[in-house]
Coordinates of C-alpha atoms (C1' of nucleotides) in Angstrom, one line a residue:
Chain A
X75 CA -9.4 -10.3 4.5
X76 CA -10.1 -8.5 7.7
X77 CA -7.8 -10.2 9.4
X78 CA -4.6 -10.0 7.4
X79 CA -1.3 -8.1 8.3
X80 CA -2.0 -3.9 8.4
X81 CA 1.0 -3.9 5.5
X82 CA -0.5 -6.5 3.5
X83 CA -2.6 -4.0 1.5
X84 CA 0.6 -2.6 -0.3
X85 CA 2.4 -6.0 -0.6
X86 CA 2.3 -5.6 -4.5
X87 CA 3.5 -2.1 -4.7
X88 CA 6.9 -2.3 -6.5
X89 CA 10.3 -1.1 -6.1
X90 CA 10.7 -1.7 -2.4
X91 CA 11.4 1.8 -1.8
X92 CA 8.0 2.8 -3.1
X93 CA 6.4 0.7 -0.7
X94 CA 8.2 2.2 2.4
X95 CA 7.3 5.4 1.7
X96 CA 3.8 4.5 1.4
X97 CA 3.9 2.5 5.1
X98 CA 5.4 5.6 6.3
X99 CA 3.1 8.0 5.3
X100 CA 0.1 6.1 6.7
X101 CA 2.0 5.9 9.8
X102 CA 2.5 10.1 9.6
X103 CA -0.8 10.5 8.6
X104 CA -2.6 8.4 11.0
X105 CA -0.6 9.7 13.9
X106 CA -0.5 13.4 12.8
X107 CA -2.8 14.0 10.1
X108 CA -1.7 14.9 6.7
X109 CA -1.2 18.7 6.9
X110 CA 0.9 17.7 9.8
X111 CA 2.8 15.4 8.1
X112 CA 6.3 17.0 6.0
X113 CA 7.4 15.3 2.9
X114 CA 10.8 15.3 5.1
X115 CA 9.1 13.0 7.6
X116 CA 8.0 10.5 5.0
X117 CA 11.1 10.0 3.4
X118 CA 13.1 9.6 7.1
X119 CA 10.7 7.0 8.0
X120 CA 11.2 5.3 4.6
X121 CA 15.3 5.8 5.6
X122 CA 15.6 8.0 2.1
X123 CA 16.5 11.5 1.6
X124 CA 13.4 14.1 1.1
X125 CA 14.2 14.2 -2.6
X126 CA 13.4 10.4 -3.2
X127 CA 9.8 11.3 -2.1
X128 CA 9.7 12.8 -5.4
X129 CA 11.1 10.1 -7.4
X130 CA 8.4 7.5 -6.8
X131 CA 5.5 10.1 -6.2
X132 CA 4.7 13.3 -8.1
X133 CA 3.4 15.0 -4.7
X134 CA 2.6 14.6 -1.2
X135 CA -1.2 14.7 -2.1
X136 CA -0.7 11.9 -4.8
X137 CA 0.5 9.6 -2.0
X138 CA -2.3 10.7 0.2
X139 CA -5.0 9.5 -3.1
X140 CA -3.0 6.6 -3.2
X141 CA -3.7 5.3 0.3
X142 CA -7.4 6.9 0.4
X143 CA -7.8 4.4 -3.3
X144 CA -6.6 1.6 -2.0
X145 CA -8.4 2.0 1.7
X146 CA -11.5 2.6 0.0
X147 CA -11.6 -0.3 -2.3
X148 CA -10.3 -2.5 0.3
X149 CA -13.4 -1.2 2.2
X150 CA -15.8 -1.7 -0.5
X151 CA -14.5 -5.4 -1.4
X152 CA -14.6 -7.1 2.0
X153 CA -18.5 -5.2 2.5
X154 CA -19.0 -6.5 -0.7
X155 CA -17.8 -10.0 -0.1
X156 CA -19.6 -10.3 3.4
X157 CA -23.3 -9.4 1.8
X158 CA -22.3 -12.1 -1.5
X159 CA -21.0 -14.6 2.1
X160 CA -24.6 -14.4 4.0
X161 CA -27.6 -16.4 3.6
X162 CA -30.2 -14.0 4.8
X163 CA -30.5 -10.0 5.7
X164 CA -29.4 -10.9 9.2
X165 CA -26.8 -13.1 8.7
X166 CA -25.4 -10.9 5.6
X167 CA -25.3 -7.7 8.1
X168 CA -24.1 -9.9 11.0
X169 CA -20.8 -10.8 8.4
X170 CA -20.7 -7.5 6.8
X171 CA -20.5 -5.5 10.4
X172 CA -17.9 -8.2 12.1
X173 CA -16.0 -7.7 8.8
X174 CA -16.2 -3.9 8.5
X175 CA -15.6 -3.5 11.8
X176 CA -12.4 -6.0 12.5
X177 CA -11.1 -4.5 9.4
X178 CA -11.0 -1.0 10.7
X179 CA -9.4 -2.4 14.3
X180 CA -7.1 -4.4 11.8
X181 CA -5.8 -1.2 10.0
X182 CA -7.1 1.2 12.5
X183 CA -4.0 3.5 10.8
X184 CA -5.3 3.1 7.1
X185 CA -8.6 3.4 8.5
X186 CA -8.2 7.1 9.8
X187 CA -6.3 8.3 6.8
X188 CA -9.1 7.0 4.8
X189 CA -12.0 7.9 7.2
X190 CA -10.6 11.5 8.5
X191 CA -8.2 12.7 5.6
X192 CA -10.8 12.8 3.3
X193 CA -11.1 16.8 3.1
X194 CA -7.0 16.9 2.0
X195 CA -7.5 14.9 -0.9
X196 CA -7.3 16.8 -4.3
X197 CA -10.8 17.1 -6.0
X198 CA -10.5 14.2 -8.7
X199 CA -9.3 11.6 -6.1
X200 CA -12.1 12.9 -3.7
X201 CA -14.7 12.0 -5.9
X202 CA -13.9 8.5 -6.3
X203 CA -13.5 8.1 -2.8
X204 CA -16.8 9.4 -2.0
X205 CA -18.2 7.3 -5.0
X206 CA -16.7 4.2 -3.2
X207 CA -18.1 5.2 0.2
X208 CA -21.8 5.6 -1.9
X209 CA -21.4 2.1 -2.4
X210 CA -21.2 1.0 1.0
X211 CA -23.5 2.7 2.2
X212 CA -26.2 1.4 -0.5
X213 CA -25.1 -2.0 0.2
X214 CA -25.8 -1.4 4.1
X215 CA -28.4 -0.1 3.5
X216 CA -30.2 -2.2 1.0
X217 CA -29.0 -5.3 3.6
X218 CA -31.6 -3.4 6.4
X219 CA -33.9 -2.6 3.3
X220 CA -34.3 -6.5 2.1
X221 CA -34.2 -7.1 6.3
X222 CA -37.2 -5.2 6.3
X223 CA -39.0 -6.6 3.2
X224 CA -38.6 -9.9 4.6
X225 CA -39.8 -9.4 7.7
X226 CA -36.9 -10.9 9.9
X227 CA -35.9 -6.9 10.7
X228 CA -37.9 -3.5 12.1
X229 CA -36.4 0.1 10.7
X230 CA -38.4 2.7 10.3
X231 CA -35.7 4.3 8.0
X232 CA -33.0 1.6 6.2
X233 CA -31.0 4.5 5.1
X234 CA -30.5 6.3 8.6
X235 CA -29.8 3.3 10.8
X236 CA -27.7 1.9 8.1
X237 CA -25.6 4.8 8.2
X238 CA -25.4 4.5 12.2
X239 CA -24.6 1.0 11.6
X240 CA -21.7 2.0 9.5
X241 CA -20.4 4.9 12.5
X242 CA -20.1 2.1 14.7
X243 CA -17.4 0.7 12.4
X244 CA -16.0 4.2 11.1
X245 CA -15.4 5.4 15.1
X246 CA -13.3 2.5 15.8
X247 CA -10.4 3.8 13.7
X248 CA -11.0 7.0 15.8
X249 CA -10.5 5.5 19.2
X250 CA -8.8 1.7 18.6
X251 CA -5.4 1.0 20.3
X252 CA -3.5 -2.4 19.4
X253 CA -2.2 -2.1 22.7
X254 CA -5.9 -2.3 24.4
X255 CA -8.2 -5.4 25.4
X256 CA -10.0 -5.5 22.4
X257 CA -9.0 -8.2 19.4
X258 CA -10.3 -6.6 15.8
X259 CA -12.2 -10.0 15.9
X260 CA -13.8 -10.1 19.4
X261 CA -14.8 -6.2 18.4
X262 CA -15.9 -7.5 15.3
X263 CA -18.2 -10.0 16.7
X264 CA -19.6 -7.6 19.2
X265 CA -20.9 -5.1 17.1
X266 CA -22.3 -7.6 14.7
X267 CA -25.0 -8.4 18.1
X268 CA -25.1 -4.5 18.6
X269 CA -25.8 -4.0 14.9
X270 CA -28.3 -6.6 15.1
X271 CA -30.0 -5.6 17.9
X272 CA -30.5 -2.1 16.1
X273 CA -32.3 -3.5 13.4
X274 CA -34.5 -5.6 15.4
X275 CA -33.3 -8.8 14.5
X276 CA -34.5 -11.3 16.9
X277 CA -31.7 -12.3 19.4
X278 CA -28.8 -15.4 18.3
X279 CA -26.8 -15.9 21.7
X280 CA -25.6 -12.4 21.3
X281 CA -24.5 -9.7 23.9
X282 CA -26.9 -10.7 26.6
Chain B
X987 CA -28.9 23.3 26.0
X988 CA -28.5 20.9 22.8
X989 CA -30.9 22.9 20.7
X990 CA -29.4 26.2 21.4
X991 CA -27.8 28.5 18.3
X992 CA -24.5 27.5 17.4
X993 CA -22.8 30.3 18.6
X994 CA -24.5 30.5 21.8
X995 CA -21.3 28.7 24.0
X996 CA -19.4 32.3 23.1
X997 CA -21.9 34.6 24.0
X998 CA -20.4 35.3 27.5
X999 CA -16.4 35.8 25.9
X1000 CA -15.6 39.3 26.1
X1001 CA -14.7 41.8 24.0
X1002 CA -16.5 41.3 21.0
X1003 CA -13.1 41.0 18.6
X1004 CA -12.1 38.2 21.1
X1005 CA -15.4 36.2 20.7
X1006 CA -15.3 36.9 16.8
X1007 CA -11.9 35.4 17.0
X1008 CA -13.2 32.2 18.7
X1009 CA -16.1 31.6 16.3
X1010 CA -13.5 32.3 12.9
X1011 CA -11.3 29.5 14.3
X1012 CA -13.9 27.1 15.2
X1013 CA -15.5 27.3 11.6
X1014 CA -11.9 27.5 10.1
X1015 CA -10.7 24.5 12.5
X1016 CA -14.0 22.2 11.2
X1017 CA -13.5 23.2 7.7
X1018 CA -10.6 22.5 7.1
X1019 CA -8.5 20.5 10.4
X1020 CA -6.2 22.6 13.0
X1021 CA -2.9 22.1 10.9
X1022 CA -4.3 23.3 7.7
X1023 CA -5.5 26.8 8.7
X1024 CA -3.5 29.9 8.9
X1025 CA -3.7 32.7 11.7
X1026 CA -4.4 35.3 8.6
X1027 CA -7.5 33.0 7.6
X1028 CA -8.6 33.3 11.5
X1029 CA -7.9 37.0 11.5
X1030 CA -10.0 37.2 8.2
X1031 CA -12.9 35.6 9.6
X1032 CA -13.3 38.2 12.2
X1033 CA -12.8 41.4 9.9
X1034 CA -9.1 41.9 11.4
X1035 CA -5.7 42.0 10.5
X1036 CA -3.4 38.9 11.1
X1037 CA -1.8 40.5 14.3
X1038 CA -5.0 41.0 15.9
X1039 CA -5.1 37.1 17.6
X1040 CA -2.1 38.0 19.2
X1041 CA -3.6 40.8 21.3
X1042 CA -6.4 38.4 22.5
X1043 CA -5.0 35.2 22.4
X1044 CA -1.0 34.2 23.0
X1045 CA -0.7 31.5 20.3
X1046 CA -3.4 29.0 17.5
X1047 CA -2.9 26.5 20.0
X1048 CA -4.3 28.4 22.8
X1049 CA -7.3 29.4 20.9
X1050 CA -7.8 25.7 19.9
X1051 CA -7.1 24.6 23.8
X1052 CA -10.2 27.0 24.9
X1053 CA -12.6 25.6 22.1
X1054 CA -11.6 22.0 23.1
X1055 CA -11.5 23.1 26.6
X1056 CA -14.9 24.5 26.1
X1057 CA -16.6 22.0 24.2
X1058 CA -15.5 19.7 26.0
X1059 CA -17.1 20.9 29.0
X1060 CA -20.2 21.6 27.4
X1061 CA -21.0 17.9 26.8
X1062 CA -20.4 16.5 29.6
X1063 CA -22.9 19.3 31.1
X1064 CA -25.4 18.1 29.0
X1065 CA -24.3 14.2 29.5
X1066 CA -24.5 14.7 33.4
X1067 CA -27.7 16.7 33.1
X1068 CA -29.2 14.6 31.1
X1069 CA -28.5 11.8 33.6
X1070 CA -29.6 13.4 36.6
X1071 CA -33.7 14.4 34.5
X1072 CA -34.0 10.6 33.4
X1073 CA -36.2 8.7 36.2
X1074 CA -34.9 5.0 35.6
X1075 CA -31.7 4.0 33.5
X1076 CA -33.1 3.2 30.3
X1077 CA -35.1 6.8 30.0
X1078 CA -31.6 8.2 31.6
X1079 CA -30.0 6.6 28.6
X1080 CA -32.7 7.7 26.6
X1081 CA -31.9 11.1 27.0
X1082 CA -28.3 11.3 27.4
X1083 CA -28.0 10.1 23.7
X1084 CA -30.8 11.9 22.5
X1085 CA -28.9 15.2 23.7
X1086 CA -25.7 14.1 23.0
X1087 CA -26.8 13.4 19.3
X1088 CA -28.9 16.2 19.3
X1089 CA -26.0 18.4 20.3
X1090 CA -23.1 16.9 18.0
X1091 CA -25.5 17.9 15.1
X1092 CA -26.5 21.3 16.2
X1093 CA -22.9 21.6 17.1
X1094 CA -21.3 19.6 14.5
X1095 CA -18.7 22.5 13.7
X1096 CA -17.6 22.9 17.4
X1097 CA -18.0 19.3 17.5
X1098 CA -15.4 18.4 15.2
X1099 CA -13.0 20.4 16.7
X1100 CA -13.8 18.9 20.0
X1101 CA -13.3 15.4 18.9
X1102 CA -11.2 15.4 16.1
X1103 CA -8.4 17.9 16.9
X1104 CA -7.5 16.4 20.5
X1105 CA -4.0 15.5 18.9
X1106 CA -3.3 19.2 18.0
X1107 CA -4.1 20.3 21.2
X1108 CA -0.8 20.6 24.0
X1109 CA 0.4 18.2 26.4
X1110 CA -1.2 20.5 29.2
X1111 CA -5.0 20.9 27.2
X1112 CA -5.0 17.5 25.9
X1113 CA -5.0 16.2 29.8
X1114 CA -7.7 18.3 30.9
X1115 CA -10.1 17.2 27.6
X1116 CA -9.1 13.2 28.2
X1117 CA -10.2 13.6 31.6
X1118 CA -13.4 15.3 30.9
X1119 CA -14.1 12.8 28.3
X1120 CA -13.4 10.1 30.5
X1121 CA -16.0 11.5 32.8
X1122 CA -18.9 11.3 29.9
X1123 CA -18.0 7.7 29.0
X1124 CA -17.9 6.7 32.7
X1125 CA -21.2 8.2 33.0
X1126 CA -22.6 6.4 29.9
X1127 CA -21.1 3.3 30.9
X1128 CA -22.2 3.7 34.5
X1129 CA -25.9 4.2 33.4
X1130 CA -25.7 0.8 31.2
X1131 CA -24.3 -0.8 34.3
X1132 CA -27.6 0.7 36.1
X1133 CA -29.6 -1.2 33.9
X1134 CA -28.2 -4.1 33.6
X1135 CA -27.9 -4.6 37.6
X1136 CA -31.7 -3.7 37.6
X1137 CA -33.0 -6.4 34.8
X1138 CA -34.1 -3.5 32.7
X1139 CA -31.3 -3.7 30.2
X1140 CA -29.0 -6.7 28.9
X1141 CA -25.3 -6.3 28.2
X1142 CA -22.4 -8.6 28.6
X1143 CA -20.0 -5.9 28.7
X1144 CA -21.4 -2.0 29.7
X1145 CA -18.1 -0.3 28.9
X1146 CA -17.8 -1.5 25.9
X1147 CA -21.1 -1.0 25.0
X1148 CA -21.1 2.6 26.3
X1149 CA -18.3 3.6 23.7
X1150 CA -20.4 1.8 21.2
X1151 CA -23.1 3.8 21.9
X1152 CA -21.2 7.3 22.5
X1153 CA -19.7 6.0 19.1
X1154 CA -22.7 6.9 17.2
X1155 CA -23.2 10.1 18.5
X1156 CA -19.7 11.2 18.1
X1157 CA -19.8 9.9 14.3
X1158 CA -22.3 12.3 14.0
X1159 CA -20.1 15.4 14.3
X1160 CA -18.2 13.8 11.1
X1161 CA -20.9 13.6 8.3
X1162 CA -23.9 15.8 9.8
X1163 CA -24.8 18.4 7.3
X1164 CA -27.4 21.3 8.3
X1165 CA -28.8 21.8 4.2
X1166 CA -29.5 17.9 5.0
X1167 CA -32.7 16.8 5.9
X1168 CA -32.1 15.3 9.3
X1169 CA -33.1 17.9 12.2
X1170 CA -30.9 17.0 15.3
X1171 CA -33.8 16.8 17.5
X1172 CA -35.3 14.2 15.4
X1173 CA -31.8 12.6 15.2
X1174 CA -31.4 12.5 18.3
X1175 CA -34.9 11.1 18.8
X1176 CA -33.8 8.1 16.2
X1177 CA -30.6 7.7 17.9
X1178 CA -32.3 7.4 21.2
X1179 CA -34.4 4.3 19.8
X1180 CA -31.4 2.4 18.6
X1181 CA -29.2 3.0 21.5
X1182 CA -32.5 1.5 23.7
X1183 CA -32.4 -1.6 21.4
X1184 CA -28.5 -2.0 21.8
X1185 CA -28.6 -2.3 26.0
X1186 CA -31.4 -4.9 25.2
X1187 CA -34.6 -2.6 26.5
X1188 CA -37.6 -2.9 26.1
X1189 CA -39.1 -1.5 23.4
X1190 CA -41.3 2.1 23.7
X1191 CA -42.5 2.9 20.5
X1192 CA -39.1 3.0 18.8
X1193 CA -38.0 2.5 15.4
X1194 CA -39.9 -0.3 14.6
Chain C
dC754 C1' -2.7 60.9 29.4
dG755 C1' -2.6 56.1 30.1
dG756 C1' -4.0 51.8 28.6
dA757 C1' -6.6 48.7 25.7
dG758 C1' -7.3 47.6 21.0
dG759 C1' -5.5 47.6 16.7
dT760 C1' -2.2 47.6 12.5
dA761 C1' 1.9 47.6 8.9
dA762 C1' 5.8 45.6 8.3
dG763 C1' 8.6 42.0 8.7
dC764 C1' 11.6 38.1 10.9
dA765 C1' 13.2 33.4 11.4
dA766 C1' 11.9 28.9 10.5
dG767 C1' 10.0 25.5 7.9
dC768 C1' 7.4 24.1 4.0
dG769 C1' 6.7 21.5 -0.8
dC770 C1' 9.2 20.8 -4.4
dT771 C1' 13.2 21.3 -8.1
dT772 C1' 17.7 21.2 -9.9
dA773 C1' 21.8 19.2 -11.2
dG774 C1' 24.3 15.8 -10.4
dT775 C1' 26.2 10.8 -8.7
dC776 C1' 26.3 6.0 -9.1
dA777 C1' 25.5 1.1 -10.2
dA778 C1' 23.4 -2.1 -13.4
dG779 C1' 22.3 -3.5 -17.9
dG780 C1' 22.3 -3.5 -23.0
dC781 C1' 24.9 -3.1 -27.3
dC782 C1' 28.1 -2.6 -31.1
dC783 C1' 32.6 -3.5 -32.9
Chain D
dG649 C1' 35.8 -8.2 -23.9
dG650 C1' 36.2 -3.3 -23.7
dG651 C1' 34.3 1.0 -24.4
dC652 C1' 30.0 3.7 -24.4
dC653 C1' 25.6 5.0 -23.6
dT654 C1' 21.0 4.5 -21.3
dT655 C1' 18.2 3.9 -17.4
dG656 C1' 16.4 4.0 -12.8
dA657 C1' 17.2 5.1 -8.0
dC658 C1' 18.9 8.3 -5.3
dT659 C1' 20.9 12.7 -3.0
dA660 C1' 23.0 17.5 -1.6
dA661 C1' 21.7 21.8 -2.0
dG662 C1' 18.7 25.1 -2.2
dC663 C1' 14.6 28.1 -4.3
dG664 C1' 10.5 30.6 -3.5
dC665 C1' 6.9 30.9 -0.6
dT666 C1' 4.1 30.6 3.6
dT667 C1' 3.9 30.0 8.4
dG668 C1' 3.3 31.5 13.4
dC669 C1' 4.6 35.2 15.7
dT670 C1' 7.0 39.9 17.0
dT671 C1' 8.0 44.7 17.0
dA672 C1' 7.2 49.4 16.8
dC673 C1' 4.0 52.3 16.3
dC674 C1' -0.8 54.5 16.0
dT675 C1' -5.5 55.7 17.7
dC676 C1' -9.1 56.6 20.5
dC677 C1' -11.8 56.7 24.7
dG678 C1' -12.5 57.3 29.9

DNA sequence: CGGAGGTAAGCAAGCGCTTAGTCAAGGCCC
DNA sequence: GGGCCTTGACTAAGCGCTTGCTTACCTCCG
């Protein structure tokens, strides 16, 4: 799932039309930021008039919940999957940081609408975002937690270093560019040592 | 310097209206993103009418420009500072990330400005911000380097790591909230500990 | 009395969004 | 099969409002 195309996320989304205008305003949002962003630059980008905006989408905003949705649950499922993937705490947060983190290298554009467009999203669709990100967090955090339990990792405070875990990933949509040295899976595999290392976990070839 | 008030990087900007300006726009700029606050709101925030910016500052942007241009400065101060108190390159890194952290949260309004409006800023700002942000990851980086050449730390990659570990304090300026119950100094402290596990030092007390 | 600090009023431009309409494709009845 | 209506996708034009910024003027203090 990391791994896949950055447009793969809205290969189902139907009439074609629909679809471009949703590529395009990631791009405008990502490179911009929504208040940035016009409706007129969407529709250009999608090759449509500024009017069609409003035949597929019933605002700007609504397309902005649309991508922060789908980002988030994205998010959520491939964290989710790495921690079901894992055998034990270190190996499930080895899987679930080189996942989280390739992902946001991956779709470093998705990745900062969903990360830093958060405050521009209507109530309603803020809440289930922030319910989403809850999730991740608690599955980080209870990764560290059972770590912990079981001996194999040392954290004074699973919730804290969890969430520092999870910055490591979020900042890479902040500062990642395709065009750079780093592959979203050489990244990925990087972090999962650093991440490691934070929690203590004894040493497994890693970034020595 | 990281523990200082908030407001405390203005106290020198004369006259008073001017410096009331600055802080408005900061708190408006980290509230709600460059793009999505109005001169009026600005204005508002410092007991003024809408025309009052202009007789201080020329433009938004240049206000933005001189809290980027600012900020900016004030880390790597702190950063450089930092490295020239620390006695060997793991206490060096030690402190650099425990007042960087420290800082981001005390800061985490100015902060957010800094690092999340560099697109908003001008051709001419944005060059003089890059550089100086260059200048604290080449210090970073440099002191991982340090370490590594000495035996004290272990690090395939020191520039890499370096924006790892500036990662974490820079993530901080997103989610920190002062009616939380993290303190910066002791988040700082914490953040300390877990960069010193992610160069590979030894351990002092830590998080363990 | 000059200059710094401040304002009321408002301009041009650009904004999100709406309206009223075009046009091609498809169903349907006689 | 021809006429007729519906439907979905799309657009030209533009409405009402807000934006960053300007102008012309006022006030007060050294």
């Amino acid at each position: 799932m990391p791994h896949t195309s950055p447009d793969a996320l809205w290969a189902a989304v139907e009439p074609e039309a629909s679809r471009r205008m949703l590529v395009g305003a990631v791009d405008a949002f990502a490179e911009r930021g929504y208040h940035a962003t016009t409706t007129r630059d969407i529709a250009a980008r999608a090759g449509l008039s500024p009017a069609a905006l409003y035949v597929h989408y019933p605002s700007k905003a609504a397309l902005l919940a649309q991508i922060s949705s789908t980002g988030h649950e994205a998010a959520l499922a491939l964290v989710e999957a790495a921690v079901a993937r894992g055998a034990g705490p270190v190996e499930r947060l080895r899987l679930v940081v080189a996942d989280f983190v390739a992902w946001h290298a991956t779709h470093h554009r998705i990745a900062r609408v969903v990360q830093y467009e958060l405050g521009a999203l209507p109530d309603d669709a803020r809440a289930h975002s922030v319910a989403l990100r809850r999730r991740i967090e608690g599955a980080v955090e209870a990764t560290v937690a059972d770590g912990v339990r079981a001996g194999v990792m040392t954290a004074a405070d699973p919730r804290r270093v969890a969430r520092a875990v999870l910055s490591l990933g979020i900042d890479v949509a902040r500062w990642y560019d395709p065009a750079g040295r780093d592959s979203p899976a050489a990244l990925g595999a990087l972090y999962a040592d650093l991440a490691a290392r934070m929690v203590g976990a004894a040493p497994a070839g890693g970034t020595q």
